[in-house]
Amino acid sequence: MLRHVLAGGLALAASGLVLATGPAAYADLEAPYARAAAIVDADGGLNNGKNVVTSWRAGTGKYCVQVASHLNLDDSVIQITARQVMRLPSIAYRHRSATCHRDHTITVYVANPHTGRPADSGFDLSVS
């Protein structure tokens, strides 16, 4: 009897896993919007990216990430994550700014949360 209970539980867990991953894969294949992603180093260099033209460091704690021209940044959700401890990145502008003078550019400012001053740090950026 115990063997049947364990076998039934294993089958139920396996089917739940298949059901849980099915819709996520479908949503990813049918995404109706363009996406971009970047891994930016502390020196502003583009470590890796998708639909990203270039990135650069414009000053201490000031970074620019230029995305492909076919992306519409007006309707996009942008998420950034610091790659170093005690750094807080924030999105300053989605388009041309005084810091980044190019079109289709996202301006990112990074600060030390203890001092509030600009600080260099790598970050991950995702546009969806």
PDB file of C-alpha atoms in Angstrom:
ATOM      1  CA  MET A   1       0.000   0.000   0.000  1.00  0.00           C
ATOM      2  CA  LEU A   2       2.818   2.388   0.875  1.00  0.00           C
ATOM      3  CA  ARG A   3       4.408   1.716  -2.500  1.00  0.00           C
ATOM      4  CA  HIS A   4       1.155   2.744  -4.297  1.00  0.00           C
ATOM      5  CA  VAL A   5       0.884   5.929  -2.254  1.00  0.00           C
ATOM      6  CA  LEU A   6       4.484   6.902  -3.020  1.00  0.00           C
ATOM      7  CA  ALA A   7       4.086   6.071  -6.725  1.00  0.00           C
ATOM      8  CA  GLY A   8       0.869   8.089  -6.896  1.00  0.00           C
ATOM      9  CA  GLY A   9       2.526  11.048  -5.141  1.00  0.00           C
ATOM     10  CA  LEU A  10       5.476  10.926  -7.532  1.00  0.00           C
ATOM     11  CA  ALA A  11       3.163  10.835 -10.566  1.00  0.00           C
ATOM     12  CA  LEU A  12       1.148  13.754  -9.184  1.00  0.00           C
ATOM     13  CA  ALA A  13       4.303  15.776  -8.523  1.00  0.00           C
ATOM     14  CA  ALA A  14       5.605  15.081 -12.032  1.00  0.00           C
ATOM     15  CA  SER A  15       2.330  16.125 -13.670  1.00  0.00           C
ATOM     16  CA  GLY A  16       2.254  19.278 -11.541  1.00  0.00           C
ATOM     17  CA  LEU A  17       5.753  20.140 -12.723  1.00  0.00           C
ATOM     18  CA  VAL A  18       4.722  19.736 -16.352  1.00  0.00           C
ATOM     19  CA  LEU A  19       1.626  21.882 -15.835  1.00  0.00           C
ATOM     20  CA  ALA A  20       3.630  24.540 -14.007  1.00  0.00           C
ATOM     21  CA  THR A  21       6.228  24.913 -16.763  1.00  0.00           C
ATOM     22  CA  GLY A  22       3.869  24.639 -19.742  1.00  0.00           C
ATOM     23  CA  PRO A  23       2.238  28.113 -19.696  1.00  0.00           C
ATOM     24  CA  ALA A  24       5.527  29.913 -19.007  1.00  0.00           C
ATOM     25  CA  ALA A  25       7.145  28.399 -22.088  1.00  0.00           C
ATOM     26  CA  TYR A  26       4.100  29.265 -24.189  1.00  0.00           C
ATOM     27  CA  ALA A  27       4.095  32.886 -22.988  1.00  0.00           C
ATOM     28  CA  ASP A  28       7.792  33.220 -23.804  1.00  0.00           C
ATOM     29  CA  LEU A  29       7.356  31.940 -27.368  1.00  0.00           C
ATOM     30  CA  GLU A  30       4.348  34.143 -28.068  1.00  0.00           C
ATOM     31  CA  ALA A  31       5.664  37.388 -26.524  1.00  0.00           C
ATOM     32  CA  PRO A  32       4.209  40.253 -28.620  1.00  0.00           C
ATOM     33  CA  TYR A  33       6.881  42.770 -27.608  1.00  0.00           C
ATOM     34  CA  ALA A  34      10.571  43.271 -28.201  1.00  0.00           C
ATOM     35  CA  ARG A  35      12.985  42.849 -25.310  1.00  0.00           C
ATOM     36  CA  ALA A  36      16.533  43.880 -24.530  1.00  0.00           C
ATOM     37  CA  ALA A  37      18.994  42.958 -21.809  1.00  0.00           C
ATOM     38  CA  ALA A  38      22.505  44.032 -20.882  1.00  0.00           C
ATOM     39  CA  ILE A  39      25.252  43.161 -18.456  1.00  0.00           C
ATOM     40  CA  VAL A  40      27.236  46.368 -17.970  1.00  0.00           C
ATOM     41  CA  ASP A  41      30.622  46.384 -16.237  1.00  0.00           C
ATOM     42  CA  ALA A  42      31.718  49.073 -13.747  1.00  0.00           C
ATOM     43  CA  ASP A  43      33.845  50.708 -16.455  1.00  0.00           C
ATOM     44  CA  GLY A  44      30.742  51.038 -18.654  1.00  0.00           C
ATOM     45  CA  GLY A  45      31.721  48.300 -21.080  1.00  0.00           C
ATOM     46  CA  LEU A  46      29.038  46.005 -22.435  1.00  0.00           C
ATOM     47  CA  ASN A  47      29.841  42.565 -21.053  1.00  0.00           C
ATOM     48  CA  ASN A  48      26.927  40.875 -22.827  1.00  0.00           C
ATOM     49  CA  GLY A  49      23.669  42.035 -24.336  1.00  0.00           C
ATOM     50  CA  LYS A  50      20.617  41.365 -26.427  1.00  0.00           C
ATOM     51  CA  ASN A  51      19.184  44.148 -28.625  1.00  0.00           C
ATOM     52  CA  VAL A  52      21.738  46.528 -27.108  1.00  0.00           C
ATOM     53  CA  VAL A  53      23.906  48.616 -29.445  1.00  0.00           C
ATOM     54  CA  THR A  54      26.473  49.850 -26.912  1.00  0.00           C
ATOM     55  CA  SER A  55      27.020  51.042 -23.347  1.00  0.00           C
ATOM     56  CA  TRP A  56      29.482  53.457 -21.778  1.00  0.00           C
ATOM     57  CA  ARG A  57      30.390  55.200 -18.533  1.00  0.00           C
ATOM     58  CA  ALA A  58      29.680  58.935 -18.818  1.00  0.00           C
ATOM     59  CA  GLY A  59      31.119  59.855 -15.395  1.00  0.00           C
ATOM     60  CA  THR A  60      31.316  58.582 -11.849  1.00  0.00           C
ATOM     61  CA  GLY A  61      28.103  56.643 -11.291  1.00  0.00           C
ATOM     62  CA  LYS A  62      26.635  57.725 -14.660  1.00  0.00           C
ATOM     63  CA  TYR A  63      26.051  55.146 -17.386  1.00  0.00           C
ATOM     64  CA  CYS A  64      24.413  55.063 -20.795  1.00  0.00           C
ATOM     65  CA  VAL A  65      22.887  52.013 -22.468  1.00  0.00           C
ATOM     66  CA  GLN A  66      21.803  52.415 -26.086  1.00  0.00           C
ATOM     67  CA  VAL A  67      19.195  49.875 -27.184  1.00  0.00           C
ATOM     68  CA  ALA A  68      18.208  48.896 -30.715  1.00  0.00           C
ATOM     69  CA  SER A  69      16.164  51.515 -32.562  1.00  0.00           C
ATOM     70  CA  HIS A  70      13.194  49.169 -33.113  1.00  0.00           C
ATOM     71  CA  LEU A  71      12.464  49.053 -29.359  1.00  0.00           C
ATOM     72  CA  ASN A  72       9.830  51.434 -28.016  1.00  0.00           C
ATOM     73  CA  LEU A  73      11.058  52.620 -24.629  1.00  0.00           C
ATOM     74  CA  ASP A  74       7.849  54.574 -23.932  1.00  0.00           C
ATOM     75  CA  ASP A  75       5.840  51.405 -23.319  1.00  0.00           C
ATOM     76  CA  SER A  76       8.653  49.392 -21.752  1.00  0.00           C
ATOM     77  CA  VAL A  77       9.273  48.219 -18.232  1.00  0.00           C
ATOM     78  CA  ILE A  78      12.922  48.647 -17.279  1.00  0.00           C
ATOM     79  CA  GLN A  79      14.511  46.748 -14.410  1.00  0.00           C
ATOM     80  CA  ILE A  80      18.064  47.171 -13.141  1.00  0.00           C
ATOM     81  CA  THR A  81      20.043  45.240 -10.557  1.00  0.00           C
ATOM     82  CA  ALA A  82      23.393  46.240  -9.094  1.00  0.00           C
ATOM     83  CA  ARG A  83      26.249  43.793  -9.565  1.00  0.00           C
ATOM     84  CA  GLN A  84      28.125  45.045  -6.495  1.00  0.00           C
ATOM     85  CA  VAL A  85      27.184  45.266  -2.845  1.00  0.00           C
ATOM     86  CA  MET A  86      26.193  48.661  -1.437  1.00  0.00           C
ATOM     87  CA  ARG A  87      25.283  50.193  -4.782  1.00  0.00           C
ATOM     88  CA  LEU A  88      21.845  51.480  -5.745  1.00  0.00           C
ATOM     89  CA  PRO A  89      21.165  51.929  -9.480  1.00  0.00           C
ATOM     90  CA  SER A  90      18.261  54.034 -10.714  1.00  0.00           C
ATOM     91  CA  ILE A  91      16.918  54.922 -14.133  1.00  0.00           C
ATOM     92  CA  ALA A  92      17.247  58.616 -14.797  1.00  0.00           C
ATOM     93  CA  TYR A  93      15.988  58.951 -18.375  1.00  0.00           C
ATOM     94  CA  ARG A  94      14.602  56.722 -21.098  1.00  0.00           C
ATOM     95  CA  HIS A  95      15.627  58.904 -24.020  1.00  0.00           C
ATOM     96  CA  ARG A  96      18.275  61.378 -24.977  1.00  0.00           C
ATOM     97  CA  SER A  97      19.498  63.250 -21.896  1.00  0.00           C
ATOM     98  CA  ALA A  98      22.195  65.741 -20.918  1.00  0.00           C
ATOM     99  CA  THR A  99      24.306  62.742 -19.868  1.00  0.00           C
ATOM    100  CA  CYS A 100      23.641  60.487 -22.871  1.00  0.00           C
ATOM    101  CA  HIS A 101      23.312  62.465 -26.086  1.00  0.00           C
ATOM    102  CA  ARG A 102      22.089  59.615 -28.306  1.00  0.00           C
ATOM    103  CA  ASP A 103      18.590  58.429 -29.242  1.00  0.00           C
ATOM    104  CA  HIS A 104      17.195  55.179 -27.788  1.00  0.00           C
ATOM    105  CA  THR A 105      19.428  55.525 -24.750  1.00  0.00           C
ATOM    106  CA  ILE A 106      18.672  54.662 -21.138  1.00  0.00           C
ATOM    107  CA  THR A 107      20.547  56.754 -18.581  1.00  0.00           C
ATOM    108  CA  VAL A 108      21.379  54.902 -15.365  1.00  0.00           C
ATOM    109  CA  TYR A 109      22.707  56.574 -12.212  1.00  0.00           C
ATOM    110  CA  VAL A 110      24.363  54.494  -9.496  1.00  0.00           C
ATOM    111  CA  ALA A 111      24.820  55.745  -5.942  1.00  0.00           C
ATOM    112  CA  ASN A 112      26.228  54.560  -2.639  1.00  0.00           C
ATOM    113  CA  PRO A 113      23.135  54.376  -0.384  1.00  0.00           C
ATOM    114  CA  HIS A 114      25.143  55.327   2.739  1.00  0.00           C
ATOM    115  CA  THR A 115      26.637  58.527   1.369  1.00  0.00           C
ATOM    116  CA  GLY A 116      24.136  59.333  -1.375  1.00  0.00           C
ATOM    117  CA  ARG A 117      27.041  60.118  -3.687  1.00  0.00           C
ATOM    118  CA  PRO A 118      27.557  58.710  -7.178  1.00  0.00           C
ATOM    119  CA  ALA A 119      29.542  55.466  -7.224  1.00  0.00           C
ATOM    120  CA  ASP A 120      30.754  53.192 -10.009  1.00  0.00           C
ATOM    121  CA  SER A 121      29.202  49.752 -10.235  1.00  0.00           C
ATOM    122  CA  GLY A 122      28.297  47.189 -12.835  1.00  0.00           C
ATOM    123  CA  PHE A 123      24.616  46.363 -13.259  1.00  0.00           C
ATOM    124  CA  ASP A 124      22.182  44.149 -15.120  1.00  0.00           C
ATOM    125  CA  LEU A 125      19.479  45.849 -17.177  1.00  0.00           C
ATOM    126  CA  SER A 126      16.329  44.282 -18.583  1.00  0.00           C
ATOM    127  CA  VAL A 127      13.789  45.942 -20.898  1.00  0.00           C
ATOM    128  CA  SER A 128      10.448  44.270 -21.491  1.00  0.00           C
TER     129      SER A 128
END
